[in-house]
CSV table of C-alpha atoms and ligand atoms in Angstrom, one decimal:
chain,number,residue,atom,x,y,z
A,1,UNK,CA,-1.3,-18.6,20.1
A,2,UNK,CA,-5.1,-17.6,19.4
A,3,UNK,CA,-3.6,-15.4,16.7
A,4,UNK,CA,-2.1,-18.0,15.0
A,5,UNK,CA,-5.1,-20.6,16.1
A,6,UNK,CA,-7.3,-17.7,13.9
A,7,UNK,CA,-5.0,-17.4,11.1
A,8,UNK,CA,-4.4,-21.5,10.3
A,9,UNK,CA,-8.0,-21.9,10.7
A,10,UNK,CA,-8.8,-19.8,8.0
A,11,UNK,CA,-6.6,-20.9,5.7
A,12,UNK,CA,-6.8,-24.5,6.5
A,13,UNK,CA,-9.5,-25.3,8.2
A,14,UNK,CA,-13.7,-25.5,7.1
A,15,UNK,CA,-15.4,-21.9,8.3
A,16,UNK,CA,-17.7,-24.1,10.4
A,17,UNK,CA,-14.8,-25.4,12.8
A,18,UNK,CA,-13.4,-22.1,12.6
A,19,UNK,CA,-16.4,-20.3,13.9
A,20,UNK,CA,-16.7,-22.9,16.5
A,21,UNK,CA,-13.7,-22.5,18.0
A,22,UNK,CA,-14.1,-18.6,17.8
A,23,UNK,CA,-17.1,-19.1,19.8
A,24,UNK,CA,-16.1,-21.1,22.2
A,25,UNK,CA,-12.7,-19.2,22.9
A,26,UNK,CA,-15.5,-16.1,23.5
A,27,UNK,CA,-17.8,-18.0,25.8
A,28,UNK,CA,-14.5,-18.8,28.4
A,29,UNK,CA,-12.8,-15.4,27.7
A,30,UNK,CA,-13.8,-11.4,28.2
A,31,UNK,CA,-14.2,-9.7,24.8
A,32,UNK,CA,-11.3,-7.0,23.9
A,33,UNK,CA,-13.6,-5.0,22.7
A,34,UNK,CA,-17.2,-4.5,21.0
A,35,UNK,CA,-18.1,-2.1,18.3
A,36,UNK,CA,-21.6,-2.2,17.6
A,37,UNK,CA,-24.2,0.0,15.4
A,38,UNK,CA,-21.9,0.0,12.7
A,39,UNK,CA,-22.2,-0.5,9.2
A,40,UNK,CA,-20.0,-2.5,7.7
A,41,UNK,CA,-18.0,-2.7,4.7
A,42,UNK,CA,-18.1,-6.4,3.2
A,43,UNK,CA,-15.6,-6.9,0.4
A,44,UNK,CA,-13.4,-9.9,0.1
A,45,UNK,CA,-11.7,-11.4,-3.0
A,46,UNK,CA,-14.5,-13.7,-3.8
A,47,UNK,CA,-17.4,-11.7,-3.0
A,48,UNK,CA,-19.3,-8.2,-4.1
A,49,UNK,CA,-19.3,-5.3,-2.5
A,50,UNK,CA,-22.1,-5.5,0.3
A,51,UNK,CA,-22.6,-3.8,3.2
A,52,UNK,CA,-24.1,-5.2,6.6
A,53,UNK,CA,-26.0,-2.7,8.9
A,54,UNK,CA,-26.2,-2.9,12.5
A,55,UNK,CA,-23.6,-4.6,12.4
A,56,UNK,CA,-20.7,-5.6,15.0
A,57,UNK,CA,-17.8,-6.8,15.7
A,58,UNK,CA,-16.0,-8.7,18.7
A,59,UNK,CA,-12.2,-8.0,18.4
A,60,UNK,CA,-9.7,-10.6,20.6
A,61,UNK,CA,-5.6,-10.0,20.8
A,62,UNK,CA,-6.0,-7.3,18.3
A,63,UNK,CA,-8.0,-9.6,15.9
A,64,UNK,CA,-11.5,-9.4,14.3
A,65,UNK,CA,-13.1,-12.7,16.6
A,66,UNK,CA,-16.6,-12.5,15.4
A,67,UNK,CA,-18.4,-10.1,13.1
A,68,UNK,CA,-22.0,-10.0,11.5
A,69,UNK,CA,-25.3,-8.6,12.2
A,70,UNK,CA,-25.9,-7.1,15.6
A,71,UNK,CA,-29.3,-9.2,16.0
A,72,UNK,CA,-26.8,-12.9,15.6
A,73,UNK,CA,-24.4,-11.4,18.5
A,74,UNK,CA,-25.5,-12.7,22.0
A,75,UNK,CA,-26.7,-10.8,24.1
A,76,UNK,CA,-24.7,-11.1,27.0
A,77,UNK,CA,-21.3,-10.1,25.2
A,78,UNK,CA,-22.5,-6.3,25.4
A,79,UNK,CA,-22.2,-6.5,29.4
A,80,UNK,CA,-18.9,-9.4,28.8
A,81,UNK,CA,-16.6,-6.7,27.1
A,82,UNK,CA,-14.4,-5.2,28.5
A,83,UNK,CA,-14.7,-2.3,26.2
A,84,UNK,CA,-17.7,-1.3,23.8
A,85,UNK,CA,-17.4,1.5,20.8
A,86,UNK,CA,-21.3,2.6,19.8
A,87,UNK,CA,-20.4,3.8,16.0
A,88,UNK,CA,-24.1,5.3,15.7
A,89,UNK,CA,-24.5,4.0,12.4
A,90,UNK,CA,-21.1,4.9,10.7
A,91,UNK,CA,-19.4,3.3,8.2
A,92,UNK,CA,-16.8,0.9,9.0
A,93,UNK,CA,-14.4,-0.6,6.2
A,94,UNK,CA,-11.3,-2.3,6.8
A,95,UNK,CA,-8.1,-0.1,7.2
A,96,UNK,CA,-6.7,1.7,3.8
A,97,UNK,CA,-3.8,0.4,2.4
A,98,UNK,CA,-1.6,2.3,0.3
A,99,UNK,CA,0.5,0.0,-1.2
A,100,UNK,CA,2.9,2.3,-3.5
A,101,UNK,CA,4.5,5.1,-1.7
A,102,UNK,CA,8.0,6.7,-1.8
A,103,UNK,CA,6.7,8.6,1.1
A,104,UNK,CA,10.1,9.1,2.9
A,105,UNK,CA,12.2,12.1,1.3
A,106,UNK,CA,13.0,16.1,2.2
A,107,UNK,CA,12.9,19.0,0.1
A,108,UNK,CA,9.6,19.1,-2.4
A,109,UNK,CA,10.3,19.9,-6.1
A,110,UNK,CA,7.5,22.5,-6.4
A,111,UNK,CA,10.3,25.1,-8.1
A,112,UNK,CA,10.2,22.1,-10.8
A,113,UNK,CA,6.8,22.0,-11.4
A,114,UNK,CA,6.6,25.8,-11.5
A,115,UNK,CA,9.4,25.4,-14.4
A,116,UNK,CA,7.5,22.9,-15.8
A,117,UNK,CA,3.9,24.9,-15.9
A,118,UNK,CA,6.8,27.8,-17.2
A,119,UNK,CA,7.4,25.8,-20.2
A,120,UNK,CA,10.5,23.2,-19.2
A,121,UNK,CA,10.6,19.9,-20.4
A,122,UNK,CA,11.2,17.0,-17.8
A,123,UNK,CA,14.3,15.9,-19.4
A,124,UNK,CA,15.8,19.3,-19.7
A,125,UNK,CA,15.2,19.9,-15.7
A,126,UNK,CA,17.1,16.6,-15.3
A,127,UNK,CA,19.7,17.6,-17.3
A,128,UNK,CA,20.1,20.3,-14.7
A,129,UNK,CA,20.4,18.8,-11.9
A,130,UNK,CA,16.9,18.2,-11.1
A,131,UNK,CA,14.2,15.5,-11.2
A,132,UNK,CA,15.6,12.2,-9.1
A,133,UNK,CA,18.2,13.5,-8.2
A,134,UNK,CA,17.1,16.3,-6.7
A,135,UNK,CA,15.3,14.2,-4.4
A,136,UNK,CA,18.8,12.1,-3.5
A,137,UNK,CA,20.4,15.0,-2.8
A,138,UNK,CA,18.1,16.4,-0.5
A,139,UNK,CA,17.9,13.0,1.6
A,140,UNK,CA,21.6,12.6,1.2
A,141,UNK,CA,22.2,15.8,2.7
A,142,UNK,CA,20.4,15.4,5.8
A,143,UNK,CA,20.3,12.8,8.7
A,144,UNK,CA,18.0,9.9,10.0
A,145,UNK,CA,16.2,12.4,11.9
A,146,UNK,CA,16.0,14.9,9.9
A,147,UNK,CA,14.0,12.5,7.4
A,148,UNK,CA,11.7,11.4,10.0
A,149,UNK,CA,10.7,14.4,10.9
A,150,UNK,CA,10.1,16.1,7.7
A,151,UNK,CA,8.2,12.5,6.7
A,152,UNK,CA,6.0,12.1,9.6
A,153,UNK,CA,3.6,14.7,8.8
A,154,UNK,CA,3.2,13.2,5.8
A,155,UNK,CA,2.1,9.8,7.0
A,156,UNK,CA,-0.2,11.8,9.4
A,157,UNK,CA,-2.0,13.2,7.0
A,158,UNK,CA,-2.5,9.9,5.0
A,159,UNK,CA,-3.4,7.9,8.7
A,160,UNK,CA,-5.9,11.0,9.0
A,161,UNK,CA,-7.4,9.6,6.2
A,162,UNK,CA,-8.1,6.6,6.8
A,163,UNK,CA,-4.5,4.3,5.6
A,164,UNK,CA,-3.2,2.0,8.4
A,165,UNK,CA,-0.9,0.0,6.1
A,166,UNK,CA,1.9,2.1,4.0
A,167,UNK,CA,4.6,0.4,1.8
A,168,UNK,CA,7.4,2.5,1.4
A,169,UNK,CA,10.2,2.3,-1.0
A,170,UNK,CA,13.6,3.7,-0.4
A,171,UNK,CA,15.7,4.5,-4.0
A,172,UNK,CA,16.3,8.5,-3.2
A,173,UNK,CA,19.7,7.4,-1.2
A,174,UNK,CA,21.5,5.3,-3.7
A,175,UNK,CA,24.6,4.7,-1.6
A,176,UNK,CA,24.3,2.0,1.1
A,177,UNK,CA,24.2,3.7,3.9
A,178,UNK,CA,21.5,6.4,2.4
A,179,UNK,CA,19.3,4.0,1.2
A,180,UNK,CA,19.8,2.4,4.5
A,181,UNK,CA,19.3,5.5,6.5
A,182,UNK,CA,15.9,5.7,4.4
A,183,UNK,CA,14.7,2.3,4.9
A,184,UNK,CA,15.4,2.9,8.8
A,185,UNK,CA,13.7,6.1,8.8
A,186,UNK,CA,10.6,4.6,7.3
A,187,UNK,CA,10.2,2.4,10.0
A,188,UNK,CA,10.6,5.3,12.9
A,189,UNK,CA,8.0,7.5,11.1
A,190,UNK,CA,5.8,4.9,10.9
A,191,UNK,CA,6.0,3.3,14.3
A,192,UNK,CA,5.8,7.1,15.8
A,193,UNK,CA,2.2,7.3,14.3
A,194,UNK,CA,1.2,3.6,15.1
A,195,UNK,CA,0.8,2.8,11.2
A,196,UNK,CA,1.9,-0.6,9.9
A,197,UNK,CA,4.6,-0.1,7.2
A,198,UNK,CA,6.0,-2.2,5.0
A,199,UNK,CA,9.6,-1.3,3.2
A,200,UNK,CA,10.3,-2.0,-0.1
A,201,UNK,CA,14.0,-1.9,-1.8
A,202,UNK,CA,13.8,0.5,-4.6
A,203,UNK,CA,17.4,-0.8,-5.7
A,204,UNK,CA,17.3,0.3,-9.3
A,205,UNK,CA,16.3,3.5,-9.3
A,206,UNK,CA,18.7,6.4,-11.1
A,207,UNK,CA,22.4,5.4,-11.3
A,208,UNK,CA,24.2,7.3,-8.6
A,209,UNK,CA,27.0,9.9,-9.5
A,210,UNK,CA,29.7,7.6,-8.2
A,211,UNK,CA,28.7,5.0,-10.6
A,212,UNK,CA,28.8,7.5,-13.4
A,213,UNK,CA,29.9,5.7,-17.0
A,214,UNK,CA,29.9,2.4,-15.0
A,215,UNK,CA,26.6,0.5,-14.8
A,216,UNK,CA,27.6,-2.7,-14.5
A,217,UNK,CA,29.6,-2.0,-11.4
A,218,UNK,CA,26.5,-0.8,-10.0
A,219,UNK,CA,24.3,-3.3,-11.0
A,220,UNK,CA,26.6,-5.5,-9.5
A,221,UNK,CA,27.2,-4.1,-6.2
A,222,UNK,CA,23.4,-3.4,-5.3
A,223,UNK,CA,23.0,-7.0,-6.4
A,224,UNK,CA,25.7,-8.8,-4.9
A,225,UNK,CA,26.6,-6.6,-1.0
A,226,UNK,CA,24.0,-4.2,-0.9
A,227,UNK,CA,21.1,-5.9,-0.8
A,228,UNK,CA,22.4,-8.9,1.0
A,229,UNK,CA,23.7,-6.4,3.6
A,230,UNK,CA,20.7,-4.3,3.7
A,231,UNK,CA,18.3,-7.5,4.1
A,232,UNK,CA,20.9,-9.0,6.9
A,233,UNK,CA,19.5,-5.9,9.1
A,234,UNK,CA,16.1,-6.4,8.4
A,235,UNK,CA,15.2,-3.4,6.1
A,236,UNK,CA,14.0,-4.9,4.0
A,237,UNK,CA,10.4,-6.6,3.2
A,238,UNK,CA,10.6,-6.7,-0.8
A,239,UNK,CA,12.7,-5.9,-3.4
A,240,UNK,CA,12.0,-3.0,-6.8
A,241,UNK,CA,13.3,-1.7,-9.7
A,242,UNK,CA,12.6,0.4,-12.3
A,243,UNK,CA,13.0,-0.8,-15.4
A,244,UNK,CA,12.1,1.7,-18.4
A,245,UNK,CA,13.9,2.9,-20.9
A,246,UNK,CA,15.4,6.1,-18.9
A,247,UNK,CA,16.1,4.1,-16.4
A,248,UNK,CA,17.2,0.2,-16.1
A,249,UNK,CA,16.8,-2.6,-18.3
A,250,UNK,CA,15.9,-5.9,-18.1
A,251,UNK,CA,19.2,-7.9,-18.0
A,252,UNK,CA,19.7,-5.3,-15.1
A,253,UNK,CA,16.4,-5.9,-13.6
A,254,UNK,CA,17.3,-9.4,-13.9
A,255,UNK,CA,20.1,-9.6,-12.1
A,256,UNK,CA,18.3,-7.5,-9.2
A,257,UNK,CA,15.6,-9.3,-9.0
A,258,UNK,CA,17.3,-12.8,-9.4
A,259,UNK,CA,19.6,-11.9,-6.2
A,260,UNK,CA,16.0,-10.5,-4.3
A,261,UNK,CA,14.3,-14.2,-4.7
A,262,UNK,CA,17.4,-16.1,-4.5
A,263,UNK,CA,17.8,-14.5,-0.4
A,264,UNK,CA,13.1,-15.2,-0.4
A,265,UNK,CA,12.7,-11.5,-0.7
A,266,UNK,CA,9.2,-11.4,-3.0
A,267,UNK,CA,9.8,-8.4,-5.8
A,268,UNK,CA,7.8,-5.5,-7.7
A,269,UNK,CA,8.4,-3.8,-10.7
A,270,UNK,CA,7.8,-0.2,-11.6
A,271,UNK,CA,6.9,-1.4,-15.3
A,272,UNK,CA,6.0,-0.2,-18.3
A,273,UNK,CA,5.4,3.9,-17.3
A,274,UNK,CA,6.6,5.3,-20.4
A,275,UNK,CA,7.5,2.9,-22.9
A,276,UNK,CA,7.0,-0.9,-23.7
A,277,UNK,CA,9.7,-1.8,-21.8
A,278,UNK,CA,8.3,-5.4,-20.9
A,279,UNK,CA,8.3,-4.8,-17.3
A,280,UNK,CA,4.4,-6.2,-17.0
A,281,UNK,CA,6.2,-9.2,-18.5
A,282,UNK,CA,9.0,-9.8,-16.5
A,283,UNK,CA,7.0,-9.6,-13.6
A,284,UNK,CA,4.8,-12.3,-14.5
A,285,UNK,CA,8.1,-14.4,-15.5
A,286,UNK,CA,9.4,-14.0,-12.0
A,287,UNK,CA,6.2,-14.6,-10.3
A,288,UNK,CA,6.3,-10.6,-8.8
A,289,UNK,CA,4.0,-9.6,-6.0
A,290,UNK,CA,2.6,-6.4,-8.7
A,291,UNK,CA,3.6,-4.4,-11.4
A,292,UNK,CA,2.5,-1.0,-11.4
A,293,UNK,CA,2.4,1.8,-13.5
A,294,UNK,CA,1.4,-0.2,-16.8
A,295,UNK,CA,0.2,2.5,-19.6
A,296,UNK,CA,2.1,0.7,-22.1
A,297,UNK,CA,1.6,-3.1,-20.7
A,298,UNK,CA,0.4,-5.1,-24.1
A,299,UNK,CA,-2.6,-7.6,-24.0
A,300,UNK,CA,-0.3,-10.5,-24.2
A,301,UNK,CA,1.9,-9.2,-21.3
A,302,UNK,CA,-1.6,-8.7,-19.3
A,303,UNK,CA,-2.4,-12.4,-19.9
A,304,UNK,CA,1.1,-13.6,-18.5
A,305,UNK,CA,0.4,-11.6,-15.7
A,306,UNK,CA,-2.9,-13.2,-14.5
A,307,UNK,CA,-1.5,-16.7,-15.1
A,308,UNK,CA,1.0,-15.6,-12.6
A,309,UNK,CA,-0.7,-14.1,-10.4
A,310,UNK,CA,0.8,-10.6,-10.5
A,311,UNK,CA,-1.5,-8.2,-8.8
A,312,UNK,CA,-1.4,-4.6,-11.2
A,313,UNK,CA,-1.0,-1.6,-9.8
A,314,UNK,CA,-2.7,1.6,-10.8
A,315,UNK,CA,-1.6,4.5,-10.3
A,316,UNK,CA,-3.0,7.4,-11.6
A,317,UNK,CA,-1.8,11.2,-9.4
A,318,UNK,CA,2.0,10.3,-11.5
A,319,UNK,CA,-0.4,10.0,-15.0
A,320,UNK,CA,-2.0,13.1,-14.5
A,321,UNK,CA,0.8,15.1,-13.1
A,322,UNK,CA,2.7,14.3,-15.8
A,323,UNK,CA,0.2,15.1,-18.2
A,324,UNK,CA,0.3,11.6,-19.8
A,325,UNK,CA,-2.1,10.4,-22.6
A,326,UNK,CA,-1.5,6.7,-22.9
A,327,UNK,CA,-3.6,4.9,-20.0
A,328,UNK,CA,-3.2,1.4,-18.5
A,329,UNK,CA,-5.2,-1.7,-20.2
A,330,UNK,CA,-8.3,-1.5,-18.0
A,331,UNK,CA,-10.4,-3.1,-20.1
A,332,UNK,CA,-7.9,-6.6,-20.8
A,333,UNK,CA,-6.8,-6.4,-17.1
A,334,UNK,CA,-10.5,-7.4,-16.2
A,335,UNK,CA,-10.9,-9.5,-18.8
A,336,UNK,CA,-7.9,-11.3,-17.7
A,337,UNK,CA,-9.0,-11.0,-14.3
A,338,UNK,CA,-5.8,-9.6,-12.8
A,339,UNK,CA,-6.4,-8.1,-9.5
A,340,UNK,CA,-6.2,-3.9,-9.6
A,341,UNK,CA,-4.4,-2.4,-7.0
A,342,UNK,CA,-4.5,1.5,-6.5
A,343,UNK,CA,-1.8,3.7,-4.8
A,344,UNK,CA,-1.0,7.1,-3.9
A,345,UNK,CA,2.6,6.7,-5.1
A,346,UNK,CA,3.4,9.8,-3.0
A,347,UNK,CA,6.0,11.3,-3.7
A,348,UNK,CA,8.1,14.4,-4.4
A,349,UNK,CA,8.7,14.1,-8.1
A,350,UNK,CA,5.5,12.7,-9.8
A,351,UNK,CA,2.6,12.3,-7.1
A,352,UNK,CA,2.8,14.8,-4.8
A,353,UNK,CA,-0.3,13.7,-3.3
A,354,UNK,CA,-0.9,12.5,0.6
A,355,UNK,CA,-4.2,11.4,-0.2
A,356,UNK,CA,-5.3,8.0,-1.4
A,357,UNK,CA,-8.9,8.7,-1.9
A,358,UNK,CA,-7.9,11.3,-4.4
A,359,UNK,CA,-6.1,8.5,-6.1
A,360,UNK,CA,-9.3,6.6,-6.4
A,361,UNK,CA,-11.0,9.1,-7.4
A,362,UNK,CA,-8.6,9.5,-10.1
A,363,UNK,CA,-8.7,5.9,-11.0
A,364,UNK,CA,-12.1,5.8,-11.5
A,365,UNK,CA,-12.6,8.8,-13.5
A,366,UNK,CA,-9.6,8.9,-15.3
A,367,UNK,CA,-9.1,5.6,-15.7
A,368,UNK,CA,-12.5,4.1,-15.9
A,369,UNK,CA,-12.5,2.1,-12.9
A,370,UNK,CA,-16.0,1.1,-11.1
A,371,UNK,CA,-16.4,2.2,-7.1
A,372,UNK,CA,-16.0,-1.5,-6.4
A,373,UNK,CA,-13.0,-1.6,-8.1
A,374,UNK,CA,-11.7,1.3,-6.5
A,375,UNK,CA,-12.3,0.6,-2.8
A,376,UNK,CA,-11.1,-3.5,-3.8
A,377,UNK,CA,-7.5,-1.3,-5.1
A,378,UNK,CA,-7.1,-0.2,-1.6
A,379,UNK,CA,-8.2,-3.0,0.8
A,380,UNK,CA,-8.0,-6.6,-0.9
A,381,UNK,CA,-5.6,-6.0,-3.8
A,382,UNK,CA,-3.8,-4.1,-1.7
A,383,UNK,CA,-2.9,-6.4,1.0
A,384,UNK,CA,-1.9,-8.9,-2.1
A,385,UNK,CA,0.1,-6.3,-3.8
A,386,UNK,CA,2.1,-6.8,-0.3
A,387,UNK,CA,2.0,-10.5,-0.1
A,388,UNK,CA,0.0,-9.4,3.5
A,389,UNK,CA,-2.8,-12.3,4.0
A,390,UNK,CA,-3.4,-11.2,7.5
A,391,UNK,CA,-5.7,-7.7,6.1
A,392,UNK,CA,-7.4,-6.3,3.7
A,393,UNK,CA,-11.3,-6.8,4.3
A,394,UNK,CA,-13.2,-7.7,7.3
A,395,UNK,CA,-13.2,-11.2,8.2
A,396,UNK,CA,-12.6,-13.2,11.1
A,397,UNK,CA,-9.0,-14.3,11.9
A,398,UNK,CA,-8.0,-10.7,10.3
A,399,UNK,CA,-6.4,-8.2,11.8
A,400,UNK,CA,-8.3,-5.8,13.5
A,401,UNK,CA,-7.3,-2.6,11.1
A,402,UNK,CA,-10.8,-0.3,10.4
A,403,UNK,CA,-11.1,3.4,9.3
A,404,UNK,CA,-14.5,4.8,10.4
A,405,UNK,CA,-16.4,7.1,8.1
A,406,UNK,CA,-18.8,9.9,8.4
A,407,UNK,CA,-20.3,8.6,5.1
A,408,UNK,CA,-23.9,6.9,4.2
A,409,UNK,CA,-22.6,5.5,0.8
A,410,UNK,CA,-19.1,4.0,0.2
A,411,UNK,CA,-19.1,5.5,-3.0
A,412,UNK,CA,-18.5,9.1,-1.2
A,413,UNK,CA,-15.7,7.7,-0.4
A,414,UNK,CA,-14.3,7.7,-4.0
A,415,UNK,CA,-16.7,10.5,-5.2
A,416,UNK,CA,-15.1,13.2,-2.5
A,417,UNK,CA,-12.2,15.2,-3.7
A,418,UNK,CA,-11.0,16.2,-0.6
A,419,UNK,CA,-13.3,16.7,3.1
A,420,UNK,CA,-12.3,15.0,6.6
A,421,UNK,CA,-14.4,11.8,6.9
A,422,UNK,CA,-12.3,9.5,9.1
A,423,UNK,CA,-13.6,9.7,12.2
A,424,UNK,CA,-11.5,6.7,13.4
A,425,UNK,CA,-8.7,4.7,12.6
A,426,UNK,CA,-8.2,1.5,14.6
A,427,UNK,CA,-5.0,-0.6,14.4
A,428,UNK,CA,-4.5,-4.0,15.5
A,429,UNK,CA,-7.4,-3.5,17.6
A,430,UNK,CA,-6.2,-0.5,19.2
A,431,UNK,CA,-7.8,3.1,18.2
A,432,UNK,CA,-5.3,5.4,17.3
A,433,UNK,CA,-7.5,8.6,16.0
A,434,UNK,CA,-10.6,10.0,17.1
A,435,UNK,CA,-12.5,13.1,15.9
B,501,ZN,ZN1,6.9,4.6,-7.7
């Protein structure tokens, strides 16, 4: 009930009721827990990057019930928690969220990108047998828990640096019961490492054998029994396709997509990678949670997007794996104020990269993006990316999700490539990892 008291107060109700009630549900109740002599991350979508120091925070039912300056805490709630964390000083910013991820798969294609470095062209190891479908035979081939356990350490490694919200999409089964086997095991691999996940859909992704010569079929059945199916078992929190000019178009994506709102399920787009396909477009037209990818995304199709709504999401370990020249419209996504998210996009083809500070990294120095914009990718924009309002930065009402760094400036946290400086993650008030 205080949960949902916290949440419909800050969406509804003025901040001064809000912290009122906050206060006096602390006075009659024992504090969760205290972390004090931290500093803290300040980042929300209406404010600048700030930072407070010696600050704390008062967490309640696994929620973030006061927060500010240590010296504006009373006194007395240091001896009223029932736990207290002393940070000495370290950074605290709100959980990473990675918000593009096809994290779940087996077999890596490193022979691939040897071939490639050898010479190959992409499309010539498809023609092969590789690329995509390399990847669905791999998870085809092997069971529920085979995939979790060849996924886990994966996730690990991104919890171990500081992510405590993964989406992951499914798309490397593309037969019901793979792509259902996926979605499942994304779930277990998660909830075996405490991380919040989110599972996305992918269901256009590469047409499957079966369907070979007969598109519309497909089209058809992922829009009309698989997807209805595989959201009646709860799989699924959100729907994608990708449309490009390899892969699906957008009468295809239409259809999809169409079927995903018409059952409430909100949609993404993997849009405009490799050609002006008009993805970026099509997601503003159908009010999508993000497009991402967007090297070829025109001016005009960035300016449907932010009348929309459409949060964009950048993601640059596929654009420099693949050697890629064309870059996403930075520069009119700002103008046009359209929220940046920034992703790993792990996975085995593309982005074979479990590190989401390496993707800011990349965004900022490949792409242009500013350390503010970076960290905003993987927090705020984030959570939006995922339709989550719950997370994302660190306000009261929010869920209590923190990675704790052994950093002075939060621009080490972008300016690193590579080191161990999660020192803590904390989810839903609960610590998970501890160095
Ligand atoms: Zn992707």
């Amino acid at each position: 009930l205080f949960k949902m008291k916290l949440l419909h107060a800050r969406h509804t109700e003025s901040p001064k009721l809000q912290a009122c009630e906050i206060r006096a549900r602390l006075s009659m109740h024992k504090i969760d827990h205290l972390i004090y002599n931290a500093r803290l991350l300040q980042l929300t979508a209406a404010s600048k990057l700030t930072t407070i120091d010696d600050g704390a925070i008062a967490i309640e039912d696994g929620l973030i019930a006061w927060i500010g300056p240590q010296s504006q805490m009373p006194t007395k709630w240091r001896k009223q928690a029932k736990h207290a964390t002393n940070l000495r000083g370290a950074l605290l910013t709100p959980g990473l969220i990675d918000a593009h991820t096809h994290a779940v798969f087996t077999g890596d294609r490193a022979g691939e990108f040897a071939r490639r470095l050898d010479g190959e062209s992409y499309a010539d190891i498809s023609r092969s047998g590789g690329g995509i479908m390399a990847s669905v035979r791999a998870v085809r081939e092997q069971s529920e828990d085979a995939l979790v356990l060849a996924s886990t350490n994966r996730l690990g490694e991104l919890l171990a640096n500081g992510v405590t919200t993964i989406e992951i999409k499914s798309g490397y089964g593309l037969s019901f019961a793979d792509e259902a086997k996926q979605l499942a095991a994304a779930k277990r691999c998660a909830d075996e490492l405490g991380l919040q996940v989110q599972r996305t859909y992918l269901a256009l992704h590469a047409l499957p054998p079966e369907f070979a010569g007969r598109r519309g079929a497909f089209v058809d059945t992922v829009a009309n029994i698989w997807l209805p199916d595989l959201h009646h078992r709860g799989l699924v929190d959100a729907v994608d396709v990708f449309m490009e000019h390899i892969a699906f178009n957008e009468f295809e994506c239409m259809q999809v997509l169409s079927a995903a709102k018409s059952l409430g399920l909100p949609i993404k787009i993997h849009a405009d990678q490799l050609k002006h396909s008009g993805g970026g477009a099509l997601a503003a037209q159908l009010r999508a949670l993000s497009a991402d990818h967007l090297e070829y995304t025109s001016a005009a199709d960035v300016a449907a997007m932010a009348k929309a709504g459409v949060v964009a999401g950048i993601l640059p370990v596929a654009w420099y794996q693949l050697g890629d020249f064309q870059k996403p419209p930075i520069k009119a996504l700002r103008q046009h104020a359209v929220p940046m998210m920034v992703a790993s996009d792990l996975n085995p083809g593309t982005a074979p990269c479990t590190s989401l500070r390496l993707a800011m990294n990349m965004a900022c120095v490949l792409f242009g993006l500013t350390v503010e914009e970076a960290i905003r990718g993987v927090t705020v924009n984030a959570a939006k990316a995922l339709g989550l309002i719950d997370r994302g930065s660190l306000e009261t009402g929010l869920r209590a999700d923190f990675a704790v760094w052994e950093v002075q400036d939060p621009a080490e946290l972008v300016y690193w490539m590579g080191g161990q400086f999660c020192r803590q993650t904390w989810i839903g008030g609960q610590q998970l990892q501890s160095r």
